[in-house]
Short mmCIF file of C-alpha atoms (C1' of nucleotides) in Angstrom, two decimals:
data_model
loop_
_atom_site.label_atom_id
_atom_site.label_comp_id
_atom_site.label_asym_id
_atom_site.label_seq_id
_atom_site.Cartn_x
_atom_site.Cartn_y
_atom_site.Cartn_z
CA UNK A 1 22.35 6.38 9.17
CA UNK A 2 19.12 4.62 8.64
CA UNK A 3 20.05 3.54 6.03
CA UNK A 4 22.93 1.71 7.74
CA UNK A 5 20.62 0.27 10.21
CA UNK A 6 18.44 -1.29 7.50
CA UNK A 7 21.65 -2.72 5.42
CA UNK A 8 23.06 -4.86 8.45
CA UNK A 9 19.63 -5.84 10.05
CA UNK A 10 17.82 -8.68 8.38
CA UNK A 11 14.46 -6.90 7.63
CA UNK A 12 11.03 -8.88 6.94
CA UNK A 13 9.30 -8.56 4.03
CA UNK A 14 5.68 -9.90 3.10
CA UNK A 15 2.24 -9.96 4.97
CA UNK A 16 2.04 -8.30 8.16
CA UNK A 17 0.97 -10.54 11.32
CA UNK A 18 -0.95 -9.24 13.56
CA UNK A 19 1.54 -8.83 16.05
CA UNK A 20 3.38 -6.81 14.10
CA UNK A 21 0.54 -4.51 13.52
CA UNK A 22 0.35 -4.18 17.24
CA UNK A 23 3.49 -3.26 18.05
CA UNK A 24 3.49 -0.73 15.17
CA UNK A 25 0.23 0.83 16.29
CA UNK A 26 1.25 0.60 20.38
CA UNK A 27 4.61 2.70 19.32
CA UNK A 28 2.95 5.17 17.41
CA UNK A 29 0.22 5.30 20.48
CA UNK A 30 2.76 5.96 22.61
CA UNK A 31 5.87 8.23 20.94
CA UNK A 32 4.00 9.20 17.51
CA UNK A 33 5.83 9.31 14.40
CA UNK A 34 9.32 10.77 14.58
CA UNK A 35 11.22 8.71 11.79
CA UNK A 36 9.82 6.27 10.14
CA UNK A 37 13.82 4.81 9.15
CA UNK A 38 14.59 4.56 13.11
CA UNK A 39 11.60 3.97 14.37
CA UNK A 40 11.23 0.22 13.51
CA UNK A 41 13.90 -0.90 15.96
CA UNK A 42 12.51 0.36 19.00
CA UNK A 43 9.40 -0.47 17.80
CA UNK A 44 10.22 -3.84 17.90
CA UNK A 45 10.25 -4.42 14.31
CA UNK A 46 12.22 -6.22 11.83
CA UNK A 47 10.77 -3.68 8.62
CA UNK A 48 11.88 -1.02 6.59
CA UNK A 49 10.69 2.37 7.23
CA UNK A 50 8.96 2.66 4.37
CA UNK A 51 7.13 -0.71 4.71
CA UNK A 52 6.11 0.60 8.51
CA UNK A 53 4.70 3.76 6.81
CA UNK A 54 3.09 1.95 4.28
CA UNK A 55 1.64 -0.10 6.61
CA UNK A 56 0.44 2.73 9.44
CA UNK A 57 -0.66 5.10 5.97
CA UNK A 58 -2.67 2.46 4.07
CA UNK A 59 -4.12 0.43 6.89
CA UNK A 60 -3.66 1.27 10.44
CA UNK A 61 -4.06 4.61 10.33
CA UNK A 62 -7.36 5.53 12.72
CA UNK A 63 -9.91 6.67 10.40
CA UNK A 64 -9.17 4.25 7.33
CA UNK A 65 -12.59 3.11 5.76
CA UNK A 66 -12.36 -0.42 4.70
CA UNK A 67 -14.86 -2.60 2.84
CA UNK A 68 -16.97 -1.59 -1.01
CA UNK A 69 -16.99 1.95 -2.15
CA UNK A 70 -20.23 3.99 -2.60
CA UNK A 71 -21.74 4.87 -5.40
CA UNK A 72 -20.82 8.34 -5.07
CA UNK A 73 -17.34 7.80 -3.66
CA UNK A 74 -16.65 5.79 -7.19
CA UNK A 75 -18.08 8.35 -8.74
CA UNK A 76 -16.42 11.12 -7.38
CA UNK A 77 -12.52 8.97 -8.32
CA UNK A 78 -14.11 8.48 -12.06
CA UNK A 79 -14.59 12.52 -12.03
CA UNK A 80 -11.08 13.50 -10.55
CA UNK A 81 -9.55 10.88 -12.66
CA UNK A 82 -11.09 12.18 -15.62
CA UNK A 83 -9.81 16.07 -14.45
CA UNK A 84 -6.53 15.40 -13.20
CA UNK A 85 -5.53 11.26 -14.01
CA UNK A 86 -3.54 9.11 -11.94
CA UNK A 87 -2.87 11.33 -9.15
CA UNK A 88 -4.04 9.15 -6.52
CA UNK A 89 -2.97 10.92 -3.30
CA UNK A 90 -4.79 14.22 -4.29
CA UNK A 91 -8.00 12.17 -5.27
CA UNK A 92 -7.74 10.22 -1.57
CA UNK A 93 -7.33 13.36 0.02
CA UNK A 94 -11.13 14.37 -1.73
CA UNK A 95 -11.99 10.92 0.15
CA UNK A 96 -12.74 11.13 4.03
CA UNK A 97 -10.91 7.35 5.16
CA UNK A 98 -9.73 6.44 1.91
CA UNK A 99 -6.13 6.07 1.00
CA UNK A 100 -3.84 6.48 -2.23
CA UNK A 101 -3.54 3.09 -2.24
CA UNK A 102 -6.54 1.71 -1.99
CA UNK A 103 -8.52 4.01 -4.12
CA UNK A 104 -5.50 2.76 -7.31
CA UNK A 105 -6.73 -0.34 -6.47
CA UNK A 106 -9.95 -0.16 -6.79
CA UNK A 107 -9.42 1.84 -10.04
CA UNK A 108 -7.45 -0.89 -11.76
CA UNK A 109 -9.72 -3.46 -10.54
CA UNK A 110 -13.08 -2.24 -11.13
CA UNK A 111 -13.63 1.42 -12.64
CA UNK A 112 -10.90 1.40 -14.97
CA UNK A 113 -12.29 -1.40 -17.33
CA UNK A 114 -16.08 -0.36 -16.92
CA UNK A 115 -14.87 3.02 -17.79
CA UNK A 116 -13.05 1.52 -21.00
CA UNK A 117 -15.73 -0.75 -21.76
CA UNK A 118 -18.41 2.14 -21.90
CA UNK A 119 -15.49 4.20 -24.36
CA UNK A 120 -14.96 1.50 -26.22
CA UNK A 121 -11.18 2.71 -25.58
CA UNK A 122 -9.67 -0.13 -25.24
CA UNK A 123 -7.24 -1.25 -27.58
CA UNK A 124 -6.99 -4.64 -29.31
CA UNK A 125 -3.14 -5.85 -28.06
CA UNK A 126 -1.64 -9.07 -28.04
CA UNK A 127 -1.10 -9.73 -24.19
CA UNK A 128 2.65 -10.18 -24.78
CA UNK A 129 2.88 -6.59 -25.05
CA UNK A 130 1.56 -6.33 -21.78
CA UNK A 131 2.63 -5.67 -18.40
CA UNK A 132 0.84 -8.11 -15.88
CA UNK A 133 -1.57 -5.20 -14.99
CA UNK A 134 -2.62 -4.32 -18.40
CA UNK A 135 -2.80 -8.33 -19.04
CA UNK A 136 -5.48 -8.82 -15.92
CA UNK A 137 -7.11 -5.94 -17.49
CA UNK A 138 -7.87 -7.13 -21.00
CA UNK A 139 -8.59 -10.19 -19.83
CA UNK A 140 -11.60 -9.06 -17.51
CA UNK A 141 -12.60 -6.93 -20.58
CA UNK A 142 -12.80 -9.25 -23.14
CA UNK A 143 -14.65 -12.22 -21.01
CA UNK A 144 -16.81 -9.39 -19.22
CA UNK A 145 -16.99 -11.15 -15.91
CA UNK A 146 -19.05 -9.42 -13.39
CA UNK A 147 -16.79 -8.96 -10.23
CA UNK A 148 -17.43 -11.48 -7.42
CA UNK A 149 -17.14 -8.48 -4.78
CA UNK A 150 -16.51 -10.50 -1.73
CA UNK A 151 -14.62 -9.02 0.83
CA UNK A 152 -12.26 -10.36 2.96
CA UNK A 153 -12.47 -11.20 6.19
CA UNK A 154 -10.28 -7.78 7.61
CA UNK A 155 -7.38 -8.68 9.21
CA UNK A 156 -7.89 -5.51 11.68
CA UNK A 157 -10.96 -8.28 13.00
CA UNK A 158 -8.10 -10.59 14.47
CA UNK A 159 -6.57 -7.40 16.23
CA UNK A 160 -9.85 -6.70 17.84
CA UNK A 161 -9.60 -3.09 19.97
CA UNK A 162 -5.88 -2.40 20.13
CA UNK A 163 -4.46 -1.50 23.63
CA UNK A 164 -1.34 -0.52 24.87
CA UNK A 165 -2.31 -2.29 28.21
CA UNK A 166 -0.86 -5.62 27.34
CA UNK A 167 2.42 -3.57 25.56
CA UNK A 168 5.68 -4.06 27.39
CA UNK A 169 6.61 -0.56 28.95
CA UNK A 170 9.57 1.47 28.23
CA UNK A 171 10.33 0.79 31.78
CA UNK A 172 10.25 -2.57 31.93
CA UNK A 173 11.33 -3.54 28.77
CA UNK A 174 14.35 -1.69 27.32
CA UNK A 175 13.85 -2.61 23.78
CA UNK A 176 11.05 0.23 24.07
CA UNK A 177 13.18 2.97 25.57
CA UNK A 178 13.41 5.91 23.90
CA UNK A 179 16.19 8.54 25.38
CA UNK A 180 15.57 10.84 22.84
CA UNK A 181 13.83 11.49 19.47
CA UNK A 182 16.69 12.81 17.47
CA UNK A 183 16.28 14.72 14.27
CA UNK A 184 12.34 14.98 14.99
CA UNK A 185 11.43 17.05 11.99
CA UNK A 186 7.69 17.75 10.20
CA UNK A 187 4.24 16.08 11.21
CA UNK A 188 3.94 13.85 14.41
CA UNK A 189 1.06 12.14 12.09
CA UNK A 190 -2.55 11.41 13.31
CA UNK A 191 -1.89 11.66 17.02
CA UNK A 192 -4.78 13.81 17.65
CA UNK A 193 -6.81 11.11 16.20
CA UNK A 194 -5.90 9.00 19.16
CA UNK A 195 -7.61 11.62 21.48
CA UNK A 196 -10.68 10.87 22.81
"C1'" DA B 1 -12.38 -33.64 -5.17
"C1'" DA B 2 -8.70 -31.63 -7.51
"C1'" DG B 3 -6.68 -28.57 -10.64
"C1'" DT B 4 -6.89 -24.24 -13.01
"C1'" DC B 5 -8.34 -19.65 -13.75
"C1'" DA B 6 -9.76 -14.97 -12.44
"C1'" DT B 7 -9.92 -11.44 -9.18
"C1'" DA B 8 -8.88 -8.29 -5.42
"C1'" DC B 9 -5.81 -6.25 -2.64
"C1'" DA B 10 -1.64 -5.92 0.34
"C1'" DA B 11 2.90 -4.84 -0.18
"C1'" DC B 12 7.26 -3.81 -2.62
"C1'" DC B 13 10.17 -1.05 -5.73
"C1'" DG B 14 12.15 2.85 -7.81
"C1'" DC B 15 11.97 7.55 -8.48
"C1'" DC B 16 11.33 12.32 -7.18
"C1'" DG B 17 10.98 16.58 -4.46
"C1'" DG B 18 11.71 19.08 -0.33
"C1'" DA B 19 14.22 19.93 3.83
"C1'" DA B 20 18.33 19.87 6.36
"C1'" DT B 21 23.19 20.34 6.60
"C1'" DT C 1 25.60 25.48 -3.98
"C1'" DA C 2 26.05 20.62 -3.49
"C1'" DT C 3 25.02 16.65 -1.06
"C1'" DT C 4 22.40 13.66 1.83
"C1'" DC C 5 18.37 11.96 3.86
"C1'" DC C 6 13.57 11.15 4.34
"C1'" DG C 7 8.85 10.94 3.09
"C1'" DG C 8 5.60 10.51 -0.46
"C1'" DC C 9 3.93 8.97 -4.86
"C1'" DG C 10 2.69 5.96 -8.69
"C1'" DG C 11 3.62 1.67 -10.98
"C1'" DT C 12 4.02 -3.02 -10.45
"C1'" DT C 13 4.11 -7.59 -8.41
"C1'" DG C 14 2.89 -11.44 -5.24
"C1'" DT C 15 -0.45 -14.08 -3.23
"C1'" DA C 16 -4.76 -15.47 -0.99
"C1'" DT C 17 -9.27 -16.64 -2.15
"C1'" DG C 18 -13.29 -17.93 -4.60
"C1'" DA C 19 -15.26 -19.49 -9.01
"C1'" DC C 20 -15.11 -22.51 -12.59
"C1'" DT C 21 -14.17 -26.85 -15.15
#
DNA sequence: AAGTCATACAACCGCCGGAAT
DNA sequence: TATTCCGGCGGTTGTATGACT
């Protein structure tokens, strides 16, 4: 079924534009999340499901916090990574506006060697037996550069307020219609967070 | 100024579990 | 009970960007 769909449609892959991101957050404005497989077509999008949820989950999503960590939210990943490891979902959900995603991140790029470094846990391994992320690792250990924490300009500033004003209608533009959600099952996602 | 290196992070991939049929 | 489908999770990769030489 869906997975049909996606075989004979040629789907993008790669950075999201900001158009995309629009349409993505206009549909799920305006019909909430039904399924994320059939949603992309009438959404006006050339993606797999799962990169539209990844998408809405780790970035989109009203309520994401973006930008440096505190001191106590990095503390509070070292202390639930000590008690229960790489479960990154249940750590994010300890984290008001931080996803799974993001918070792994930030773990392999920043905690994860200091904690090492102050364990001295690190083992010496030729970087051939490495996977790329183990590789980026030891290096940063051994030369012990001090992050250059810059953050990128947020791609969320080029989508300014998002609006379904501008959005093409289900009435006027049939690619939008809807005649029924079929095989609606579990959460409509964060629509109450659209209330206001 | 140009090339290379190091870093951060967005996004993809594959697997798994739960729900539906 | 077996099968299929979907969503979610964690690991990994790709790439943009800034620092360094």
């Amino acid at each position: 079924m869906a997975k049909s769909v996606e075989k004979t449609v040629a789907l993008r892959k790669g950075a999201w534009s900001p158009e995309e991101d629009r349409k993505l957050t206009a549909y799920i404005k305006r019909y909430g999340i039904w399924n994320w497989a059939e949603m992309a077509k009438p959404a006006g999008l050339q993606r797999s499901g799962k990169s539209c949820r990844l998408r809405w989950v780790n970035y989109l999503r009203p309520g994401i916090k973006h930008g440096n960590f505190s001191k106590e939210e990095e503390q509070t990943i070292i202390d639930l990574h000590e008690k229960i490891g790489n479960r990154w979902s249940a750590i994010a959900s300890e984290l008001t506006g931080r996803t799974d995603n993001e918070i792994k991140n930030h773990w392999h790029a920043h905690l994860r060697k200091r904690f090492k470094y102050d364990l001295n846990l690190l083992p010496e391994v030729e970087p051939c037996q490495l996977s790329k992320a183990e590789t980026d690792l030891n290096r940063s250990f051994r030369i012990d550069l001090p992050a250059h924490n810059v953050p990128r300009p947020s791609i969320l500033e080029s989508l300014g307020s998002i609006s379904t004003d501008n959005f093409p209608s289900s009435s006027s533009n049939p690619q939008f219609e809807i005649e029924e959600k079929p095989n609606i099952k579990g959460s409509f996602g964060s629509l109450d967070n659209f209330k206001e």
